[in-house]
Amino acid sequence: MPKPTDTDSQAVQGDIRLDSSVKSNMYYIGGVPVHFPFVPYPSQLGMMNHMIRALTKEQNTMIESPTGSGKSLALLCATLAWRQSFVVRQRKMQENVRQIISRFCMHNTMLLRSRYETDGTTGDADPAKNPDTMETDPPEKPDKSSNNYSFVTLQAHAQALQPETVEFILETSKKQTLVGLSKDDMATLGEYKAAGKSATQHPRIFFGTRTHKQVAQLVNELRTKTPYRLRTAVLGSRAQTCTHPKAKRSESVDDACRQLRDDNNCGGYTGFRRVLGNKKLAEGGALEIWDLEDIVSVARPLVACPYYASRELAATAKLVFCPYNYILDPAVRNAAGIELEGNIVILDEAHNIENAARDAGSFEVSDLQLASLAHECSGMFDHGILREEHLVLKSLADTLAAWLQRDGAAFEYCDYETQTSVWPKPNCSVDMLLTDLALTPDYISQVKLAQAKIEDYIASLRTQGNEHSPIDPELMPRDKHVSAGALRVVEGLLRVLKHVMHGSKFVTDFRIAVVRHPNPELRTSKKRKRQSGFDAKPAFINTLSFWTMNPGVVFSEIAEQTRSIVLTSGTLSPLDSYASELQVDFASTLEANHVIAPSRFCALAVECGPSGVRLEAKYRTSDQLEFQDDVGGAIYAIAARSPDGMLVFMPSYALLNKLIARWEATGRLAEIRSHKTVFVEPQGGTKDQFDKLLLSYRKHLSQRGQLGAVMFGVFRGKVSEGIDFSDHFCRTVVNIGIPFPAFKDVKVMLKREYNNEHTMLLNGSRWYDIQAFRAVNQALGRCLRHKDDWGAIIMLEARFVQNANIARLSKWVRGHMRVFGRFNDAKQYLDAFYDERISEDAKDMPQVLDAEENVTIVLDE
């Protein structure tokens, strides 16, 4: 381990400060001084070293580190330490280059004067928009007409145009010897030139994760555990930050916000800049590192808008936290003003990044949305507002809506309720389809031009008021322009149409689909009876879908711009699909070990149940009563011995409901309830409903004198993704089956076919397998959340006795997996593990309360 050094109390060189009130040690890792709040685990040292090497070499990397290993803290400290060191090196190099240019000017004045006189290279220096790239404005041009170039003016201009001056010196040195410059000077200038933009640009860090809750956790880690202090920002939605009472009560906060802003009825928007100078958010302020709740608390008494304030602050922040769809989705990224050129992107909880990138590159629009767009454009046309432009958009919407609703459409994919037709077809290519719809390049150009003019008009309304409108203000409709939702439809169509047009490099990466399904608003017969006349709802909704099969459509663009991309998660495995799917070169990968001692967890794979039935939860076997009963017997036996909380995951809600019904009928569920209170994850439902279920589960387990609890859920469900079940909330995870994606799902079939057609990708079957094992690994990570935690992982699935399948599990699991052919042998081993751990817990438990006392802990959700 690197030798720790006491934290230097003085401010370090660079643009990140160290807070001396936060205790930390300094470790030299990869040549970079890293300030860390405590003695790092070996896995944390490995992560920080790996991270620093990748950033130094401008490489992309993947890091898998189990939950509880301190991954977030290690990533934050390593990244900020590297950036601090990099900026210091930058500034040293820039100072050396300044001195070299000064010597060059001093000894080669005539040469420099000649340069300006002959080629007129005296244009204005172009300071980069990033405030970190250039610290002073260039001087005025030398007065070329007077032929009076003073030495001071020449030197000042040469310094202001540093990259051009370096290039001139290097080129001139090839032709003649330059007075006053050494070989070392020339080497320094060569290094400066080779560094390109990175010699002057201070890279910003965009740290994305899956949810706003996880963003808040990252902010708290940075603020409370590290000594690093810098300008940070958090990007969030209007729904989370808006304080206007009318907007918050509306169905769509986004649309209500825009309407209030356009009507000049939002004092928060007009006064959001009052937040920017608030002392709490300034350097050294109490909220220098803030989250969304903080900025709302600052903005509310100032009657200022936290949403627009946070965006303004993010424009100059060195570290920006956000959900990762803000980075992946091109439309959201542009709207948020996120600039990735030369910067660093860290995507945490990135195990679903391939699917997220595909979703970000795809677009869907329903006939109802198209009808709404046409209706709004018709209203603008009737009021004489940019009639030609709105007519173009109306024509586009009417054409697509009529085609979606046409009679006699053929659908090659049909299930219980949904019908789907996909292009290209054997007798109709995408080009032929677009020609039939008159979506020619010239027409798309017209749509793009119309959209631009309408957006310019809307911008003029917002900045200058109605007096600049092309119509009489007295005739101005209440809705002075089409809605943001209508513009998003046009923007989305233009984005995907650009990719599917002939000549696009991504034209073969998309599938165009029409999906027809029943209108969910007409689910009940009562609603159907009430529908009549003009207000009648359509029986079916038709959706035009542009599905990208290639996540690289979105992700490769990000990789081309950034300095480095870091993918990290507790469960990235299997790792072998990311490079090909995302079309990004990951120069290195790291699979970290768990910080938990091997004696504190066990991992078992069991081939047969208590009665000897082979436990293989496949489609054909899951209907067999013998299988259902033996799985129930195994769950009962484990529940009877497992202390505290227990999670059981299944491949689908269909199997979950089938087993629960069978066990209810046979009495097995009642036997399980004699040892555990049973909770079942509901299919669908609202977030509030799930939160209430989870709170009940936690409250029950917090009453330590009560029975334990078991939560039945599904892979990829809410229970299996991103929830912390540490300590007594989960001592056992039981996995039943392997959650392969739905075999007959249209998107799954299309993706498998696409991969089989493209040899540079993993074949369709391999891709299909990886989706299943990644979901298994995610579920396994629900327990064992810190170094003092303990628990058992049990695979009630015969296919996990095979080495090939064990190899697809995360490193920290596969290295400790024990395989048992008979359930009773596995249970004997498991019982001994439970006995040892319970005994150790009893020794460590403080004797504070009498055994008869009941303790209730109400957890803050």
GROMACS .gro file of N, CA and C in nm, residues 38-137:
model
  300
   38PHE      N    1  -0.986   0.774   0.456
   38PHE     CA    2  -0.945   0.668   0.548
   38PHE      C    3  -0.852   0.573   0.475
   39VAL      N    4  -0.804   0.472   0.545
   39VAL     CA    5  -0.715   0.374   0.481
   39VAL      C    6  -0.795   0.297   0.376
   40PRO      N    7  -0.759   0.306   0.250
   40PRO     CA    8  -0.839   0.243   0.145
   40PRO      C    9  -0.827   0.091   0.147
   41TYR      N   10  -0.937   0.027   0.105
   41TYR     CA   11  -0.933  -0.118   0.084
   41TYR      C   12  -0.841  -0.147  -0.035
   42PRO      N   13  -0.787  -0.267  -0.042
   42PRO     CA   14  -0.707  -0.302  -0.161
   42PRO      C   15  -0.785  -0.284  -0.292
   43SER      N   16  -0.915  -0.316  -0.289
   43SER     CA   17  -0.995  -0.299  -0.411
   43SER      C   18  -1.007  -0.151  -0.448
   44GLN      N   19  -1.013  -0.063  -0.348
   44GLN     CA   20  -1.020   0.081  -0.376
   44GLN      C   21  -0.889   0.132  -0.435
   45LEU      N   22  -0.776   0.084  -0.380
   45LEU     CA   23  -0.647   0.120  -0.438
   45LEU      C   24  -0.638   0.076  -0.583
   46GLY      N   25  -0.685  -0.046  -0.610
   46GLY     CA   26  -0.684  -0.096  -0.747
   46GLY      C   27  -0.771  -0.011  -0.839
   47MET      N   28  -0.889   0.027  -0.791
   47MET     CA   29  -0.978   0.111  -0.872
   47MET      C   30  -0.915   0.247  -0.901
   48MET      N   31  -0.860   0.311  -0.797
   48MET     CA   32  -0.802   0.444  -0.815
   48MET      C   33  -0.683   0.440  -0.909
   49ASN      N   34  -0.598   0.340  -0.895
   49ASN     CA   35  -0.483   0.326  -0.984
   49ASN      C   36  -0.529   0.304  -1.128
   50HIS      N   37  -0.627   0.217  -1.143
   50HIS     CA   38  -0.680   0.187  -1.277
   50HIS      C   39  -0.741   0.312  -1.339
   51MET      N   40  -0.816   0.387  -1.261
   51MET     CA   41  -0.883   0.507  -1.309
   51MET      C   42  -0.781   0.613  -1.353
   52ILE      N   43  -0.681   0.636  -1.268
   52ILE     CA   44  -0.581   0.739  -1.298
   52ILE      C   45  -0.503   0.704  -1.424
   53ARG      N   46  -0.467   0.579  -1.441
   53ARG     CA   47  -0.394   0.537  -1.561
   53ARG      C   48  -0.477   0.562  -1.687
   54ALA      N   49  -0.607   0.528  -1.681
   54ALA     CA   50  -0.693   0.547  -1.797
   54ALA      C   51  -0.708   0.694  -1.833
   55LEU      N   52  -0.727   0.780  -1.733
   55LEU     CA   53  -0.744   0.923  -1.759
   55LEU      C   54  -0.615   0.984  -1.813
   56THR      N   55  -0.503   0.940  -1.760
   56THR     CA   56  -0.374   0.992  -1.807
   56THR      C   57  -0.350   0.959  -1.953
   57LYS      N   58  -0.389   0.837  -1.992
   57LYS     CA   59  -0.366   0.792  -2.129
   57LYS      C   60  -0.481   0.826  -2.224
   58GLU      N   61  -0.581   0.900  -2.173
   58GLU     CA   62  -0.699   0.936  -2.253
   58GLU      C   63  -0.768   0.811  -2.307
   59GLN      N   64  -0.787   0.713  -2.221
   59GLN     CA   65  -0.848   0.586  -2.261
   59GLN      C   66  -0.987   0.571  -2.200
   60ASN      N   67  -1.065   0.483  -2.261
   60ASN     CA   68  -1.193   0.443  -2.204
   60ASN      C   69  -1.171   0.316  -2.124
   61THR      N   70  -1.246   0.301  -2.015
   61THR     CA   71  -1.225   0.186  -1.929
   61THR      C   72  -1.355   0.141  -1.865
   62MET      N   73  -1.356   0.016  -1.818
   62MET     CA   74  -1.470  -0.040  -1.744
   62MET      C   75  -1.421  -0.090  -1.609
   63ILE      N   76  -1.499  -0.060  -1.505
   63ILE     CA   77  -1.464  -0.103  -1.370
   63ILE      C   78  -1.585  -0.167  -1.306
   64GLU      N   79  -1.573  -0.295  -1.273
   64GLU     CA   80  -1.677  -0.364  -1.196
   64GLU      C   81  -1.628  -0.381  -1.053
   65SER      N   82  -1.704  -0.326  -0.960
   65SER     CA   83  -1.667  -0.338  -0.820
   65SER      C   84  -1.793  -0.361  -0.739
   66PRO      N   85  -1.798  -0.465  -0.657
   66PRO     CA   86  -1.921  -0.499  -0.586
   66PRO      C   87  -1.970  -0.386  -0.497
   67THR      N   88  -2.100  -0.378  -0.480
   67THR     CA   89  -2.158  -0.281  -0.389
   67THR      C   90  -2.100  -0.302  -0.249
   68GLY      N   91  -2.069  -0.191  -0.183
   68GLY     CA   92  -2.010  -0.200  -0.050
   68GLY      C   93  -1.860  -0.191  -0.051
   69SER      N   94  -1.800  -0.186  -0.170
   69SER     CA   95  -1.654  -0.180  -0.179
   69SER      C   96  -1.601  -0.037  -0.182
   70GLY      N   97  -1.690   0.062  -0.165
   70GLY     CA   98  -1.646   0.201  -0.166
   70GLY      C   99  -1.614   0.252  -0.304
   71LYS      N  100  -1.686   0.202  -0.404
   71LYS     CA  101  -1.659   0.235  -0.543
   71LYS      C  102  -1.677   0.385  -0.571
   72SER      N  103  -1.789   0.442  -0.528
   72SER     CA  104  -1.818   0.582  -0.559
   72SER      C  105  -1.713   0.675  -0.500
   73LEU      N  106  -1.675   0.649  -0.375
   73LEU     CA  107  -1.576   0.734  -0.309
   73LEU      C  108  -1.441   0.724  -0.379
   74ALA      N  109  -1.402   0.604  -0.418
   74ALA     CA  110  -1.275   0.585  -0.488
   74ALA      C  111  -1.275   0.656  -0.623
   75LEU      N  112  -1.388   0.646  -0.696
   75LEU     CA  113  -1.396   0.711  -0.827
   75LEU      C  114  -1.388   0.863  -0.814
   76LEU      N  115  -1.461   0.918  -0.717
   76LEU     CA  116  -1.460   1.063  -0.699
   76LEU      C  117  -1.321   1.114  -0.663
   77CYS      N  118  -1.258   1.049  -0.563
   77CYS     CA  119  -1.126   1.095  -0.519
   77CYS      C  120  -1.021   1.080  -0.629
   78ALA      N  121  -1.023   0.968  -0.698
   78ALA     CA  122  -0.923   0.945  -0.804
   78ALA      C  123  -0.941   1.045  -0.918
   79THR      N  124  -1.065   1.069  -0.959
   79THR     CA  125  -1.091   1.158  -1.072
   79THR      C  126  -1.053   1.302  -1.038
   80LEU      N  127  -1.091   1.348  -0.919
   80LEU     CA  128  -1.061   1.486  -0.881
   80LEU      C  129  -0.911   1.503  -0.856
   81ALA      N  130  -0.848   1.402  -0.798
   81ALA     CA  131  -0.703   1.410  -0.777
   81ALA      C  132  -0.630   1.415  -0.911
   82TRP      N  133  -0.672   1.330  -1.005
   82TRP     CA  134  -0.609   1.332  -1.137
   82TRP      C  135  -0.629   1.468  -1.204
   83ARG      N  136  -0.751   1.520  -1.197
   83ARG     CA  137  -0.777   1.649  -1.262
   83ARG      C  138  -0.692   1.759  -1.201
   84GLN      N  139  -0.680   1.758  -1.069
   84GLN     CA  140  -0.598   1.859  -1.002
   84GLN      C  141  -0.452   1.850  -1.049
   85SER      N  142  -0.400   1.728  -1.053
   85SER     CA  143  -0.262   1.708  -1.098
   85SER      C  144  -0.245   1.747  -1.243
   86PHE      N  145  -0.345   1.715  -1.326
   86PHE     CA  146  -0.340   1.747  -1.469
   86PHE      C  147  -0.338   1.898  -1.490
   87VAL      N  148  -0.424   1.970  -1.418
   87VAL     CA  149  -0.429   2.116  -1.433
   87VAL      C  150  -0.298   2.179  -1.388
   88VAL      N  151  -0.239   2.127  -1.280
   88VAL     CA  152  -0.109   2.178  -1.235
   88VAL      C  153  -0.004   2.158  -1.344
   89ARG      N  154  -0.001   2.038  -1.405
   89ARG     CA  155   0.094   2.012  -1.514
   89ARG      C  156   0.067   2.103  -1.633
   90GLN      N  157  -0.062   2.122  -1.664
   90GLN     CA  158  -0.098   2.213  -1.773
   90GLN      C  159  -0.040   2.351  -1.749
   91ARG      N  160  -0.064   2.403  -1.629
   91ARG     CA  161  -0.021   2.540  -1.600
   91ARG      C  162   0.132   2.552  -1.600
   92LYS      N  163   0.198   2.448  -1.554
   92LYS     CA  164   0.345   2.451  -1.558
   92LYS      C  165   0.393   2.452  -1.703
   93MET      N  166   0.331   2.369  -1.786
   93MET     CA  167   0.370   2.366  -1.927
   93MET      C  168   0.340   2.500  -1.993
   94GLN      N  169   0.222   2.557  -1.965
   94GLN     CA  170   0.188   2.686  -2.025
   94GLN      C  171   0.286   2.795  -1.982
   95GLU      N  172   0.329   2.791  -1.857
   95GLU     CA  173   0.425   2.890  -1.810
   95GLU      C  174   0.559   2.870  -1.879
   96ASN      N  175   0.602   2.745  -1.896
   96ASN     CA  176   0.726   2.718  -1.969
   96ASN      C  177   0.717   2.768  -2.113
   97VAL      N  178   0.602   2.743  -2.176
   97VAL     CA  179   0.584   2.789  -2.314
   97VAL      C  180   0.585   2.940  -2.320
   98ARG      N  181   0.524   3.007  -2.223
   98ARG     CA  182   0.527   3.154  -2.220
   98ARG      C  183   0.671   3.205  -2.214
   99GLN      N  184   0.749   3.142  -2.129
   99GLN     CA  185   0.889   3.186  -2.116
   99GLN      C  186   0.967   3.161  -2.245
  100ILE      N  187   0.942   3.049  -2.310
  100ILE     CA  188   1.010   3.018  -2.435
  100ILE      C  189   0.971   3.120  -2.542
  101ILE      N  190   0.841   3.153  -2.550
  101ILE     CA  191   0.796   3.252  -2.648
  101ILE      C  192   0.859   3.388  -2.618
  102SER      N  193   0.871   3.423  -2.490
  102SER     CA  194   0.935   3.551  -2.454
  102SER      C  195   1.079   3.555  -2.501
  103ARG      N  196   1.152   3.444  -2.482
  103ARG     CA  197   1.292   3.440  -2.528
  103ARG      C  198   1.298   3.446  -2.680
  104PHE      N  199   1.206   3.376  -2.745
  104PHE     CA  200   1.202   3.380  -2.891
  104PHE      C  201   1.179   3.524  -2.940
  105CYS      N  202   1.081   3.592  -2.878
  105CYS     CA  203   1.053   3.730  -2.919
  105CYS      C  204   1.173   3.822  -2.895
  106MET      N  205   1.241   3.800  -2.784
  106MET     CA  206   1.354   3.886  -2.748
  106MET      C  207   1.468   3.872  -2.848
  107HIS      N  208   1.494   3.749  -2.893
  107HIS     CA  209   1.610   3.724  -2.979
  107HIS      C  210   1.575   3.717  -3.128
  108ASN      N  211   1.447   3.717  -3.160
  108ASN     CA  212   1.407   3.700  -3.300
  108ASN      C  213   1.298   3.800  -3.338
  109THR      N  214   1.316   3.924  -3.294
  109THR     CA  215   1.213   4.025  -3.316
  109THR      C  216   1.186   4.049  -3.464
  110MET      N  217   1.291   4.059  -3.541
  110MET     CA  218   1.274   4.086  -3.684
  110MET      C  219   1.201   3.971  -3.755
  111LEU      N  220   1.233   3.849  -3.713
  111LEU     CA  221   1.166   3.733  -3.772
  111LEU      C  222   1.016   3.736  -3.743
  112LEU      N  223   0.982   3.769  -3.620
  112LEU     CA  224   0.842   3.775  -3.581
  112LEU      C  225   0.771   3.891  -3.650
  113ARG      N  226   0.844   4.008  -3.660
  113ARG     CA  227   0.785   4.124  -3.728
  113ARG      C  228   0.757   4.090  -3.875
  114SER      N  229   0.851   4.020  -3.934
  114SER     CA  230   0.835   3.981  -4.073
  114SER      C  231   0.715   3.890  -4.092
  115ARG      N  232   0.696   3.804  -3.997
  115ARG     CA  233   0.580   3.713  -4.006
  115ARG      C  234   0.449   3.790  -4.012
  116TYR      N  235   0.431   3.886  -3.924
  116TYR     CA  236   0.307   3.962  -3.921
  116TYR      C  237   0.291   4.049  -4.045
  117GLU      N  238   0.406   4.099  -4.098
  117GLU     CA  239   0.398   4.187  -4.214
  117GLU      C  240   0.365   4.110  -4.341
  118THR      N  241   0.413   3.986  -4.351
  118THR     CA  242   0.396   3.911  -4.476
  118THR      C  243   0.265   3.836  -4.483
  119ASP      N  244   0.226   3.771  -4.371
  119ASP     CA  245   0.104   3.690  -4.380
  119ASP      C  246  -0.013   3.746  -4.302
  120GLY      N  247   0.009   3.858  -4.233
  120GLY     CA  248  -0.102   3.922  -4.164
  120GLY      C  249  -0.164   3.838  -4.056
  121THR      N  250  -0.084   3.752  -3.993
  121THR     CA  251  -0.137   3.667  -3.887
  121THR      C  252  -0.155   3.747  -3.760
  122THR      N  253  -0.248   3.838  -3.766
  122THR     CA  254  -0.273   3.924  -3.650
  122THR      C  255  -0.419   3.921  -3.610
  123GLY      N  256  -0.488   3.819  -3.663
  123GLY     CA  257  -0.631   3.813  -3.632
  123GLY      C  258  -0.657   3.797  -3.484
  124ASP      N  259  -0.778   3.826  -3.450
  124ASP     CA  260  -0.815   3.818  -3.309
  124ASP      C  261  -0.794   3.677  -3.259
  125ALA      N  262  -0.738   3.665  -3.140
  125ALA     CA  263  -0.735   3.535  -3.074
  125ALA      C  264  -0.878   3.497  -3.042
  126ASP      N  265  -0.903   3.371  -3.047
  126ASP     CA  266  -1.039   3.324  -3.025
  126ASP      C  267  -1.047   3.253  -2.892
  127PRO      N  268  -1.074   3.324  -2.785
  127PRO     CA  269  -1.081   3.257  -2.654
  127PRO      C  270  -1.188   3.151  -2.657
  128ALA      N  271  -1.156   3.036  -2.606
  128ALA     CA  272  -1.253   2.927  -2.602
  128ALA      C  273  -1.370   2.966  -2.514
  129LYS      N  274  -1.484   2.909  -2.546
  129LYS     CA  275  -1.602   2.940  -2.466
  129LYS      C  276  -1.589   2.888  -2.324
  130ASN      N  277  -1.515   2.781  -2.308
  130ASN     CA  278  -1.494   2.725  -2.174
  130ASN      C  279  -1.408   2.823  -2.094
  131PRO      N  280  -1.455   2.870  -1.979
  131PRO     CA  281  -1.379   2.968  -1.903
  131PRO      C  282  -1.248   2.914  -1.850
  132ASP      N  283  -1.231   2.780  -1.853
  132ASP     CA  284  -1.108   2.721  -1.802
  132ASP      C  285  -0.997   2.719  -1.906
  133THR      N  286  -1.025   2.757  -2.032
  133THR     CA  287  -0.924   2.738  -2.135
  133THR      C  288  -0.834   2.859  -2.153
  134MET      N  289  -0.882   2.977  -2.123
  134MET     CA  290  -0.800   3.096  -2.145
  134MET      C  291  -0.831   3.197  -2.036
  135GLU      N  292  -0.731   3.249  -1.972
  135GLU     CA  293  -0.753   3.328  -1.853
  135GLU      C  294  -0.747   3.478  -1.879
  136THR      N  295  -0.695   3.521  -1.992
  136THR     CA  296  -0.686   3.665  -2.021
  136THR      C  297  -0.732   3.691  -2.163
  137ASP      N  298  -0.785   3.809  -2.186
  137ASP     CA  299  -0.826   3.848  -2.321
  137ASP      C  300  -0.703   3.888  -2.401
   0.00000   0.00000   0.00000
